[in-house]
Amino acid sequence: MADAAHHLRRRSSAALPRGWCCSFSATPQSPDHHRPLSAASAAGGEGVGGGGARGKLPPKSPSVSLPSFQSSPSSRLAGFIDPRRILSPGRVSPIDPDGSPAVATGANSEEDAPPRPSVPFVAVREEREEEEGRGLDLKLCLRGRDGRSVAMELVSAVLCESSAFFAAMAPPPEATVGGGSKRIEVDGVENVEAFKETVELMFEADPMRWFVRAGVSRAIGVLEVSSSIMFDRGIKSCLEYIEAVPWNENEEEKLKNLFARCTFDEAVSKDVLARLKPQCQSISDDVTVHLIQSVTSSTNTGARKEMQSLVNGLLSRSSVYQKDLSGLNKGSLYQICCSCLNSLVEHFTEDLCSDKIVRDSKPMIERVSKQTENLNWLFDILVNNDMAEEFVELWAKQEDLISMHGQASAMFRYELSRISANVFIVLGKGKVQCPSDLRSQLFYGWFRPMLMDFGWLQRCSKGLDMRMLEENLGQALLTLPLQQQQSLFEEWFQCFASRGTECPNLSRAFQVWWRRSFVRSSLESRR
């Protein structure tokens, strides 16, 4: 009969239902947690069975009730956790249907229990060692706007000492739930992960080591939460870390938005603010002028080209750095243009006044080439910013350079026609609008040098598109009055007939001029 009673007892125990939730309130009832029957109980069961009465389970042995998991001191946790329960963020633990605490077995030792992870439940193991006698007496529940929720069991004293926000929210000692623990719920959290990490930071002995593992982006999230819950120690640690490490552009934008929405103590935030914006506002046009002057005065050709590309990117309309034209001073740019033009005049004057027979010395070629590259680069900046009309006038009135062009060596004088080529292309595309008399002055001054230097430009184009030059040179010429067009086209026709491909091919523009001047006028006269 003893076997029958034991079999009946095991079937009754196995039939008990189980409930599941995300609480860690108690260890569930299970057959493995019943204490073994004493010899007397077993004997009593056998006697009942022998008497023919219905078999019943013997009463449970009396046991000592332990406090619940939430309110128990950390020194008692070792023998309380069932070794089969895995306290991980993605798992839940079983409880009894009636919610009553189960009896902890004395067989479980601290060595037999599995390791207890600290995320998202903060300071479980550490509280046993460092917070002796202080229990996990507070349950913090975070609910995000996206529906995500996190429950954390904490030491209320540490939470309230760290945050004035939670110090005001913490319930009084007599307000308890469950097994005697306090509970705080925070709903509508924007960033649950950042909020959880901020609370974890309160229990970190070395916050900087945590930030090194987390990175700048997560530190910014913690800084925002620390500001909202008045966690002063966390704010100071975040700002010290953020100030000491590099940021990318996205992180910089996050910081700017955060500082625009939140107010931080100047004593702890001044170093970060010094990196976000200058303490004293510099005049941006002065900085631009200094950059451009540095480029134009550079003596290293490779470095000068690299710096030109860099400045072009900064001043471009599509650049993320340049949002308006307030930092580009027109007067300062034209001062640099005049300086480069004066240098060109000096170089040609020096070459003409020299007693040397060979005038194609390398230093002179390099000096002239440098100034023409500077002027073409400055002209591109002016065109891109709608400031180039004065440059066309300035170039059209260079009478000294025009007169010295025919006397100078062809090996470097063609560099002047490179500047003229860019001006003609811009006029032909209609990017710059100049008065008719200014366009006429430009063509009468620089059209003939262009015809002379076209062959050199073809051989040393340096990136100049010759087809584009021919097309736009003709288009620009067609913007002049018809009588002036006739004289210039006649000059081109004679040059092209004698030099061929060494002269620009303006045949299409010539045909347009001929049709407008003679064919159309003849038809109109017949009507």
Short mmCIF file of C-alpha atoms in Angstrom, two decimals, residues 142 148 189-201 210 217-226 229:
data_model
loop_
_atom_site.label_atom_id
_atom_site.label_comp_id
_atom_site.label_asym_id
_atom_site.label_seq_id
_atom_site.Cartn_x
_atom_site.Cartn_y
_atom_site.Cartn_z
CA LEU A 142 9.84 51.26 -17.93
CA ARG A 148 8.58 47.83 -25.30
CA VAL A 189 9.62 56.58 -22.44
CA GLU A 190 11.10 57.78 -25.75
CA ASN A 191 14.20 55.57 -25.64
CA VAL A 192 13.82 52.62 -23.29
CA GLU A 193 17.33 51.31 -23.95
CA ALA A 194 18.96 54.64 -23.11
CA PHE A 195 16.82 54.96 -19.97
CA LYS A 196 17.81 51.49 -18.83
CA GLU A 197 21.50 52.20 -19.48
CA THR A 198 21.25 55.44 -17.51
CA VAL A 199 19.89 53.58 -14.50
CA GLU A 200 22.62 50.96 -14.85
CA LEU A 201 25.19 53.76 -14.89
CA TRP A 210 31.31 51.87 -19.53
CA SER A 217 26.12 57.80 -29.76
CA ARG A 218 24.91 55.83 -26.73
CA ALA A 219 26.58 58.33 -24.42
CA ILE A 220 24.51 61.11 -26.00
CA GLY A 221 21.35 59.11 -25.33
CA VAL A 222 22.38 58.60 -21.70
CA LEU A 223 23.15 62.33 -21.41
CA GLU A 224 19.65 63.23 -22.55
CA VAL A 225 18.02 60.82 -20.07
CA SER A 226 20.34 61.96 -17.26
CA ILE A 229 15.81 62.64 -14.47
#
